[in-house]
Every structure is written in structure tokens, then in C-alpha cells.
Amino acid sequence: MQYRHRLAAVVVGTMSFSGCTLEPKYVRPEAPVAIPEHKVVSGIAAEKLGWRAIFPDPQLQQLIVLALAENRDLRVAALNVEAAQARYRIQRAELFPTIAASATEQAERLPVSVLSASLPGGNASAQGSIVFRSYTAGIGFTNFELDFFGRIRSLDHADLQQYFSVEENRRSAQIALVAEVANAYLTVLMDQTLLEITRQTQRNQGDSYQLTRKMFEGGTATELALRQAESTVDTARANSAQYARALAQDRDALQLLLGAPIPPGIDFSAGLDRPDVVSEVEEAIPSDVLVKRPDVLAAEHLLKAANADIGAARAAFFPAIELTGSLGSASTELSGLFKHGSLAWTFAPQVTVPLFAGGANRANLRAVKVTRDIAVAQYEKAIQVAFREVADALAARGYLDEQLAAQQAVVSASQDAYHLAQMRFRGGVDNYLSELDAQRSLYEAQQQVQVVRLQRFENFVTLYKTLGGGLLENTAPEVP
């Protein structure tokens, strides 16, 4: 029993030496850009940019929930997280000895002449043979490395940070998917709106054509006016087919993002005139919001992993101590395997001191340091990209509001001009060309205002995405 206690004490004691590492102290690099704070008057705070807050439309929320459950790209990202978690657990297992139970039987048959020849005065011509048998059973561990210098612990830390990085990439994929579904939904709504505008224009042009045809038959309109009216009807019909095709294709694109058929209850008929499609983001943006974006956090975790690899490379310059041991019983007979006096144990420590490796250890240390420097540059680049995206989205917001107001004024003026031209044509004051030009201008202005409305909605979606989907969605992943 005392031997068992000694062996257990050795195992527990060896596990207690793995507390120190040779990793450099990690210091987060300074942001390579000055991140100003933006302040406007109202809206949703950046800290609360959850997708349910920014997208209050019940239909859009239903589609987002469906995409989060069924989208295949997001499913692959989640499986990548599981794989990274498994790799971390595999690496972490090296901190503990692998203890296994074993039972063996060994049988050996030797000629008597061979045994006799090996003894002084033995008879090399003796006949017959002898069979030797032995039985052993016990538990033990092999090649368990004492982590005096933190090599295994540094590798464990590196794998943990890589797992965190993959988890942040999954979070980035989720935020990107939510934004893509929102943009695809808005695009379908715009297609529906443009299709309705085109069909209304087609009906108006059809009425104008019928009136022009009657005037032509009555001798008050020229054939040129009749043919111009006919061409506008054909053009509107072609535009209707074009937008109907775009609507069908964009619905297919939305369905691909969902990973499942569009639910039958989803109604696109109201177009962009649906209430509360997207909420505005107009509140103070904290200066540290960019460093909490998932893609920036993923880059920082890779930087921490590279920093941990330096500790493992440094530990390679120091001696490695491995232990092999077992505790059990042995006997020449199976029936006597567990009898009194059959106790057997082995304990074989091994020390390996690096003397000459052809410069491999130094080259490996240099390589991991360069990898760390690359990770620093990638982290700084991630912050620069985040700053550029947020700055562009914030800059576009004010200009899009001005552009939309101006475009709506163009629609109002074009509508008045069209009504006046229509009255003058029907009153015989002007020819049909004036009405045709006014109608085309109105149609183009109506189309353009919907395009700007879509861009304005997409700008809010972009802000949601570039601000990291809200700090509430970016809690740190748990240690597996």
C-alpha cells in the first residue's frame, strides 16, 4: 500500500509544477487610428444594437430567426467552433498523465540445450525444452512530461486563444448573415415597390395611348404622337417584365440566405412603405466600440496565441523531464497474480537536455516572433478597416438624408409638371411630346427616390454590422 501512496504522490506532485511559463507579458497594441466619438440627438445607442432592436419589422425578425437556424454557412462556422474546441481539449489533455490499465501474459519456449549452454558446466547436448510463463497486471503512465518551463501550458494557452478567435469569427459570420438577410429583404421590398410604380406607369401610359388613338382617329393628333404613345406602353411593359424578373431572382437570393423556403405568411406587397422596417442608429458611439468588434477580437486572440507560442519556443531551450511508471502485480502463474507478495512497480524518469540541434530551436523562436509581429500588423489592420467602415457609414448617413429629401422634392415637382403637361395636351395647347417627357421624368424620379430610400435603409444595416452588431451580442466566449 505504501508504494501506491508514493506513486500517487509522484503523480500529483508532477502536476503541480506546471504553473509557470516563459511567455512574454501580453500588452494590447495601441490603436493605429484616432477613434473619435460621434454624437447625434436620438436613436438606438450603439451598446444596444441587437438585431431585434435595429430590425423591428416582425416579418424581418421571422426571416432572421429562420436564417440563424438554417443557413449552411453559419452552420459551418458553428462546426468550426466545435472543431477548435476539440483541438483545445486535446492539447489541454497533455497537462495530465495518461493513466491506463493493462494486463499481459508472456509465454516463451526455449530448448534445454540453449539454457544448459549458458550455464557453467552445462550440457549443450541436452534434449527437450522448457516453457516459461509470466503474468502481469497493473496501472501506469508513460512519457508524461513535467512542464517545469511551461512548454505544454504555453501550447495550451495558444490553442485556447485560437478557439476564442474561431468563436469570434462565428460571431462575425452571424452578424454578417443578419445584415445580409436584412439587405436581401429590403431589396425584395424595393423590387416590389418599383414593380408597382412601373405597373402604375404602364396603366397611365395605356390610358394616354387610348386617348391619343382616339384623337388620331378624330384627326386632332398626329401619327407621330400615336407612335410615341405606343412606344411608351411597350417600354413600360418591358420594364414591368424586368422588375418582375428581378423580384423573382432576389426572392431566390433571400431564400438561399435563409437556407429554407420563405415562409408562406411573409407579405412583400407593401414594398418599402412597410412601417418600422429599420430603426435609426443615432446615439453616442463610444470610442472603444471598434476594438470590441468580433473581427477585431478574433485578430487579437490570434495575436495572443502567437505570443503564447513564443513561450513554448523558449521552453525548448531547457531540459525536458519525462516520467514513466506503473504499479501492479506479477506472477509466473495466473492463479498467483493477486496473491500476497506479487506486488511489482516500475519508475523510470528521463531527462533530455538539448545540446545541439543545428540551430533549429533558435530558428523556431525567431519564426514564432515574426509570426507574432505579423499578428500585430493584422490586428492593427483590423482596427483600421473597422474605423474606415464606421466612418464611411456615418459620413453617408447625413448625405443620404439630404439626397432623399432632394429626390422627394424632385418627385413632387415632376408630378406637378406631369399633370400640367397632361392637361395642356388634352386641351390641345401642346403636343404629346411634352406630356411624354413629363411622364418619363416622373417615372425616373419615382424610381430614383426608391433607390435612395433603399440606400438609406442599407446604411442603417451597415451601421449595425460595422459597429459589431451591438456590444450586447459580443460577450466573451466561455472557456470549454
PDB file of N, CA, C and O in Angstrom, residues 338-381:
ATOM      1  N   PHE A 338      -2.616 -12.088  -7.993  1.00  0.00           N
ATOM      2  CA  PHE A 338      -3.008 -11.101  -6.990  1.00  0.00           C
ATOM      3  C   PHE A 338      -2.790 -11.610  -5.554  1.00  0.00           C
ATOM      4  O   PHE A 338      -3.380 -11.085  -4.620  1.00  0.00           O
ATOM      5  N   LYS A 339      -1.935 -12.619  -5.394  1.00  0.00           N
ATOM      6  CA  LYS A 339      -1.626 -13.119  -4.061  1.00  0.00           C
ATOM      7  C   LYS A 339      -0.618 -12.224  -3.363  1.00  0.00           C
ATOM      8  O   LYS A 339       0.023 -11.371  -3.984  1.00  0.00           O
ATOM      9  N   HIS A 340      -0.489 -12.443  -2.072  1.00  0.00           N
ATOM     10  CA  HIS A 340       0.464 -11.666  -1.289  1.00  0.00           C
ATOM     11  C   HIS A 340       1.880 -11.898  -1.808  1.00  0.00           C
ATOM     12  O   HIS A 340       2.271 -13.026  -2.112  1.00  0.00           O
ATOM     13  N   GLY A 341       2.614 -10.811  -1.902  1.00  0.00           N
ATOM     14  CA  GLY A 341       3.990 -10.906  -2.373  1.00  0.00           C
ATOM     15  C   GLY A 341       4.132 -10.734  -3.873  1.00  0.00           C
ATOM     16  O   GLY A 341       5.245 -10.864  -4.395  1.00  0.00           O
ATOM     17  N   SER A 342       3.033 -10.477  -4.603  1.00  0.00           N
ATOM     18  CA  SER A 342       3.113 -10.333  -6.068  1.00  0.00           C
ATOM     19  C   SER A 342       3.234  -8.873  -6.508  1.00  0.00           C
ATOM     20  O   SER A 342       3.169  -8.591  -7.695  1.00  0.00           O
ATOM     21  N   LEU A 343       3.372  -7.938  -5.553  1.00  0.00           N
ATOM     22  CA  LEU A 343       3.439  -6.522  -5.911  1.00  0.00           C
ATOM     23  C   LEU A 343       4.659  -6.242  -6.789  1.00  0.00           C
ATOM     24  O   LEU A 343       5.760  -6.713  -6.531  1.00  0.00           O
ATOM     25  N   ALA A 344       4.407  -5.454  -7.851  1.00  0.00           N
ATOM     26  CA  ALA A 344       5.501  -5.058  -8.758  1.00  0.00           C
ATOM     27  C   ALA A 344       5.291  -3.613  -9.170  1.00  0.00           C
ATOM     28  O   ALA A 344       4.158  -3.170  -9.363  1.00  0.00           O
ATOM     29  N   TRP A 345       6.363  -2.838  -9.313  1.00  0.00           N
ATOM     30  CA  TRP A 345       6.253  -1.466  -9.779  1.00  0.00           C
ATOM     31  C   TRP A 345       7.515  -1.065 -10.523  1.00  0.00           C
ATOM     32  O   TRP A 345       8.581  -1.650 -10.336  1.00  0.00           O
ATOM     33  N   THR A 346       7.344  -0.081 -11.385  1.00  0.00           N
ATOM     34  CA  THR A 346       8.475   0.486 -12.127  1.00  0.00           C
ATOM     35  C   THR A 346       8.362   2.002 -12.090  1.00  0.00           C
ATOM     36  O   THR A 346       7.261   2.567 -12.084  1.00  0.00           O
ATOM     37  N   PHE A 347       9.487   2.682 -12.094  1.00  0.00           N
ATOM     38  CA  PHE A 347       9.517   4.133 -12.143  1.00  0.00           C
ATOM     39  C   PHE A 347      10.761   4.523 -12.918  1.00  0.00           C
ATOM     40  O   PHE A 347      11.878   4.219 -12.503  1.00  0.00           O
ATOM     41  N   ALA A 348      10.565   5.183 -14.089  1.00  0.00           N
ATOM     42  CA  ALA A 348      11.686   5.463 -14.984  1.00  0.00           C
ATOM     43  C   ALA A 348      11.659   6.920 -15.426  1.00  0.00           C
ATOM     44  O   ALA A 348      11.078   7.259 -16.462  1.00  0.00           O
ATOM     45  N   PRO A 349      12.247   7.837 -14.666  1.00  0.00           N
ATOM     46  CA  PRO A 349      12.351   9.233 -15.120  1.00  0.00           C
ATOM     47  C   PRO A 349      13.410   9.354 -16.210  1.00  0.00           C
ATOM     48  O   PRO A 349      14.395   8.606 -16.229  1.00  0.00           O
ATOM     49  N   GLN A 350      13.179  10.304 -17.133  1.00  0.00           N
ATOM     50  CA  GLN A 350      14.117  10.535 -18.236  1.00  0.00           C
ATOM     51  C   GLN A 350      14.301  12.036 -18.415  1.00  0.00           C
ATOM     52  O   GLN A 350      13.330  12.790 -18.488  1.00  0.00           O
ATOM     53  N   VAL A 351      15.550  12.464 -18.463  1.00  0.00           N
ATOM     54  CA  VAL A 351      15.871  13.878 -18.651  1.00  0.00           C
ATOM     55  C   VAL A 351      16.566  14.038 -19.997  1.00  0.00           C
ATOM     56  O   VAL A 351      17.548  13.350 -20.283  1.00  0.00           O
ATOM     57  N   THR A 352      16.024  14.933 -20.824  1.00  0.00           N
ATOM     58  CA  THR A 352      16.612  15.225 -22.133  1.00  0.00           C
ATOM     59  C   THR A 352      17.099  16.670 -22.133  1.00  0.00           C
ATOM     60  O   THR A 352      16.302  17.601 -21.948  1.00  0.00           O
ATOM     61  N   VAL A 353      18.394  16.858 -22.324  1.00  0.00           N
ATOM     62  CA  VAL A 353      18.986  18.197 -22.313  1.00  0.00           C
ATOM     63  C   VAL A 353      19.400  18.544 -23.734  1.00  0.00           C
ATOM     64  O   VAL A 353      20.198  17.821 -24.349  1.00  0.00           O
ATOM     65  N   PRO A 354      18.844  19.614 -24.323  1.00  0.00           N
ATOM     66  CA  PRO A 354      19.235  19.980 -25.690  1.00  0.00           C
ATOM     67  C   PRO A 354      20.675  20.483 -25.732  1.00  0.00           C
ATOM     68  O   PRO A 354      21.026  21.438 -25.030  1.00  0.00           O
ATOM     69  N   LEU A 355      21.515  19.826 -26.498  1.00  0.00           N
ATOM     70  CA  LEU A 355      22.909  20.231 -26.641  1.00  0.00           C
ATOM     71  C   LEU A 355      23.192  20.835 -28.010  1.00  0.00           C
ATOM     72  O   LEU A 355      23.830  21.884 -28.124  1.00  0.00           O
ATOM     73  N   PHE A 356      22.729  20.167 -29.053  1.00  0.00           N
ATOM     74  CA  PHE A 356      22.971  20.663 -30.414  1.00  0.00           C
ATOM     75  C   PHE A 356      21.790  20.248 -31.283  1.00  0.00           C
ATOM     76  O   PHE A 356      21.430  19.071 -31.333  1.00  0.00           O
ATOM     77  N   ALA A 357      21.173  21.218 -31.943  1.00  0.00           N
ATOM     78  CA  ALA A 357      20.044  20.927 -32.836  1.00  0.00           C
ATOM     79  C   ALA A 357      20.215  21.617 -34.175  1.00  0.00           C
ATOM     80  O   ALA A 357      19.244  21.813 -34.910  1.00  0.00           O
ATOM     81  N   GLY A 358      21.450  22.003 -34.486  1.00  0.00           N
ATOM     82  CA  GLY A 358      21.706  22.637 -35.777  1.00  0.00           C
ATOM     83  C   GLY A 358      21.051  24.006 -35.917  1.00  0.00           C
ATOM     84  O   GLY A 358      20.801  24.463 -37.029  1.00  0.00           O
ATOM     85  N   GLY A 359      20.765  24.666 -34.816  1.00  0.00           N
ATOM     86  CA  GLY A 359      20.135  25.986 -34.874  1.00  0.00           C
ATOM     87  C   GLY A 359      18.630  25.943 -35.024  1.00  0.00           C
ATOM     88  O   GLY A 359      17.993  26.994 -35.225  1.00  0.00           O
ATOM     89  N   ALA A 360      18.033  24.733 -34.927  1.00  0.00           N
ATOM     90  CA  ALA A 360      16.587  24.613 -35.135  1.00  0.00           C
ATOM     91  C   ALA A 360      15.795  25.358 -34.070  1.00  0.00           C
ATOM     92  O   ALA A 360      14.798  26.023 -34.370  1.00  0.00           O
ATOM     93  N   ASN A 361      16.220  25.257 -32.819  1.00  0.00           N
ATOM     94  CA  ASN A 361      15.489  25.927 -31.742  1.00  0.00           C
ATOM     95  C   ASN A 361      15.525  27.447 -31.892  1.00  0.00           C
ATOM     96  O   ASN A 361      14.515  28.131 -31.697  1.00  0.00           O
ATOM     97  N   ARG A 362      16.706  27.987 -32.229  1.00  0.00           N
ATOM     98  CA  ARG A 362      16.806  29.432 -32.431  1.00  0.00           C
ATOM     99  C   ARG A 362      15.966  29.880 -33.625  1.00  0.00           C
ATOM    100  O   ARG A 362      15.286  30.919 -33.582  1.00  0.00           O
ATOM    101  N   ALA A 363      16.009  29.087 -34.695  1.00  0.00           N
ATOM    102  CA  ALA A 363      15.214  29.441 -35.884  1.00  0.00           C
ATOM    103  C   ALA A 363      13.718  29.375 -35.570  1.00  0.00           C
ATOM    104  O   ALA A 363      12.938  30.228 -36.022  1.00  0.00           O
ATOM    105  N   ASN A 364      13.308  28.385 -34.780  1.00  0.00           N
ATOM    106  CA  ASN A 364      11.902  28.273 -34.418  1.00  0.00           C
ATOM    107  C   ASN A 364      11.454  29.461 -33.561  1.00  0.00           C
ATOM    108  O   ASN A 364      10.363  30.016 -33.757  1.00  0.00           O
ATOM    109  N   LEU A 365      12.327  29.869 -32.617  1.00  0.00           N
ATOM    110  CA  LEU A 365      11.999  31.038 -31.793  1.00  0.00           C
ATOM    111  C   LEU A 365      11.890  32.284 -32.652  1.00  0.00           C
ATOM    112  O   LEU A 365      10.967  33.098 -32.471  1.00  0.00           O
ATOM    113  N   ARG A 366      12.798  32.437 -33.602  1.00  0.00           N
ATOM    114  CA  ARG A 366      12.738  33.595 -34.499  1.00  0.00           C
ATOM    115  C   ARG A 366      11.449  33.552 -35.337  1.00  0.00           C
ATOM    116  O   ARG A 366      10.796  34.576 -35.545  1.00  0.00           O
ATOM    117  N   ALA A 367      11.080  32.363 -35.787  1.00  0.00           N
ATOM    118  CA  ALA A 367       9.884  32.228 -36.626  1.00  0.00           C
ATOM    119  C   ALA A 367       8.618  32.623 -35.857  1.00  0.00           C
ATOM    120  O   ALA A 367       7.759  33.333 -36.373  1.00  0.00           O
ATOM    121  N   VAL A 368       8.507  32.167 -34.604  1.00  0.00           N
ATOM    122  CA  VAL A 368       7.299  32.489 -33.842  1.00  0.00           C
ATOM    123  C   VAL A 368       7.265  33.970 -33.476  1.00  0.00           C
ATOM    124  O   VAL A 368       6.183  34.568 -33.353  1.00  0.00           O
ATOM    125  N   LYS A 369       8.436  34.584 -33.291  1.00  0.00           N
ATOM    126  CA  LYS A 369       8.454  36.024 -33.027  1.00  0.00           C
ATOM    127  C   LYS A 369       7.991  36.808 -34.264  1.00  0.00           C
ATOM    128  O   LYS A 369       7.257  37.792 -34.146  1.00  0.00           O
ATOM    129  N   VAL A 370       8.420  36.356 -35.432  1.00  0.00           N
ATOM    130  CA  VAL A 370       7.963  37.003 -36.664  1.00  0.00           C
ATOM    131  C   VAL A 370       6.452  36.801 -36.833  1.00  0.00           C
ATOM    132  O   VAL A 370       5.732  37.718 -37.242  1.00  0.00           O
ATOM    133  N   THR A 371       5.970  35.603 -36.495  1.00  0.00           N
ATOM    134  CA  THR A 371       4.530  35.346 -36.549  1.00  0.00           C
ATOM    135  C   THR A 371       3.779  36.293 -35.614  1.00  0.00           C
ATOM    136  O   THR A 371       2.702  36.798 -35.950  1.00  0.00           O
ATOM    137  N   ARG A 372       4.357  36.536 -34.434  1.00  0.00           N
ATOM    138  CA  ARG A 372       3.740  37.483 -33.506  1.00  0.00           C
ATOM    139  C   ARG A 372       3.703  38.890 -34.096  1.00  0.00           C
ATOM    140  O   ARG A 372       2.692  39.599 -33.990  1.00  0.00           O
ATOM    141  N   ASP A 373       4.789  39.308 -34.762  1.00  0.00           N
ATOM    142  CA  ASP A 373       4.816  40.630 -35.387  1.00  0.00           C
ATOM    143  C   ASP A 373       3.777  40.732 -36.507  1.00  0.00           C
ATOM    144  O   ASP A 373       3.145  41.782 -36.700  1.00  0.00           O
ATOM    145  N   ILE A 374       3.624  39.644 -37.253  1.00  0.00           N
ATOM    146  CA  ILE A 374       2.596  39.624 -38.305  1.00  0.00           C
ATOM    147  C   ILE A 374       1.209  39.761 -37.682  1.00  0.00           C
ATOM    148  O   ILE A 374       0.355  40.494 -38.191  1.00  0.00           O
ATOM    149  N   ALA A 375       0.990  39.068 -36.573  1.00  0.00           N
ATOM    150  CA  ALA A 375      -0.305  39.151 -35.900  1.00  0.00           C
ATOM    151  C   ALA A 375      -0.578  40.563 -35.392  1.00  0.00           C
ATOM    152  O   ALA A 375      -1.726  41.031 -35.409  1.00  0.00           O
ATOM    153  N   VAL A 376       0.467  41.261 -34.940  1.00  0.00           N
ATOM    154  CA  VAL A 376       0.296  42.654 -34.513  1.00  0.00           C
ATOM    155  C   VAL A 376      -0.165  43.511 -35.687  1.00  0.00           C
ATOM    156  O   VAL A 376      -1.102  44.322 -35.566  1.00  0.00           O
ATOM    157  N   ALA A 377       0.498  43.335 -36.827  1.00  0.00           N
ATOM    158  CA  ALA A 377       0.125  44.116 -38.017  1.00  0.00           C
ATOM    159  C   ALA A 377      -1.304  43.792 -38.455  1.00  0.00           C
ATOM    160  O   ALA A 377      -2.066  44.688 -38.851  1.00  0.00           O
ATOM    161  N   GLN A 378      -1.678  42.524 -38.386  1.00  0.00           N
ATOM    162  CA  GLN A 378      -3.037  42.148 -38.779  1.00  0.00           C
ATOM    163  C   GLN A 378      -4.064  42.719 -37.811  1.00  0.00           C
ATOM    164  O   GLN A 378      -5.156  43.125 -38.228  1.00  0.00           O
ATOM    165  N   TYR A 379      -3.732  42.753 -36.534  1.00  0.00           N
ATOM    166  CA  TYR A 379      -4.637  43.341 -35.544  1.00  0.00           C
ATOM    167  C   TYR A 379      -4.817  44.841 -35.812  1.00  0.00           C
ATOM    168  O   TYR A 379      -5.944  45.355 -35.790  1.00  0.00           O
ATOM    169  N   GLU A 380      -3.710  45.527 -36.066  1.00  0.00           N
ATOM    170  CA  GLU A 380      -3.801  46.961 -36.357  1.00  0.00           C
ATOM    171  C   GLU A 380      -4.572  47.215 -37.640  1.00  0.00           C
ATOM    172  O   GLU A 380      -5.361  48.169 -37.734  1.00  0.00           O
ATOM    173  N   LYS A 381      -4.374  46.344 -38.636  1.00  0.00           N
ATOM    174  CA  LYS A 381      -5.121  46.493 -39.898  1.00  0.00           C
ATOM    175  C   LYS A 381      -6.617  46.273 -39.653  1.00  0.00           C
ATOM    176  O   LYS A 381      -7.457  46.983 -40.236  1.00  0.00           O
TER     177      LYS A 381
END
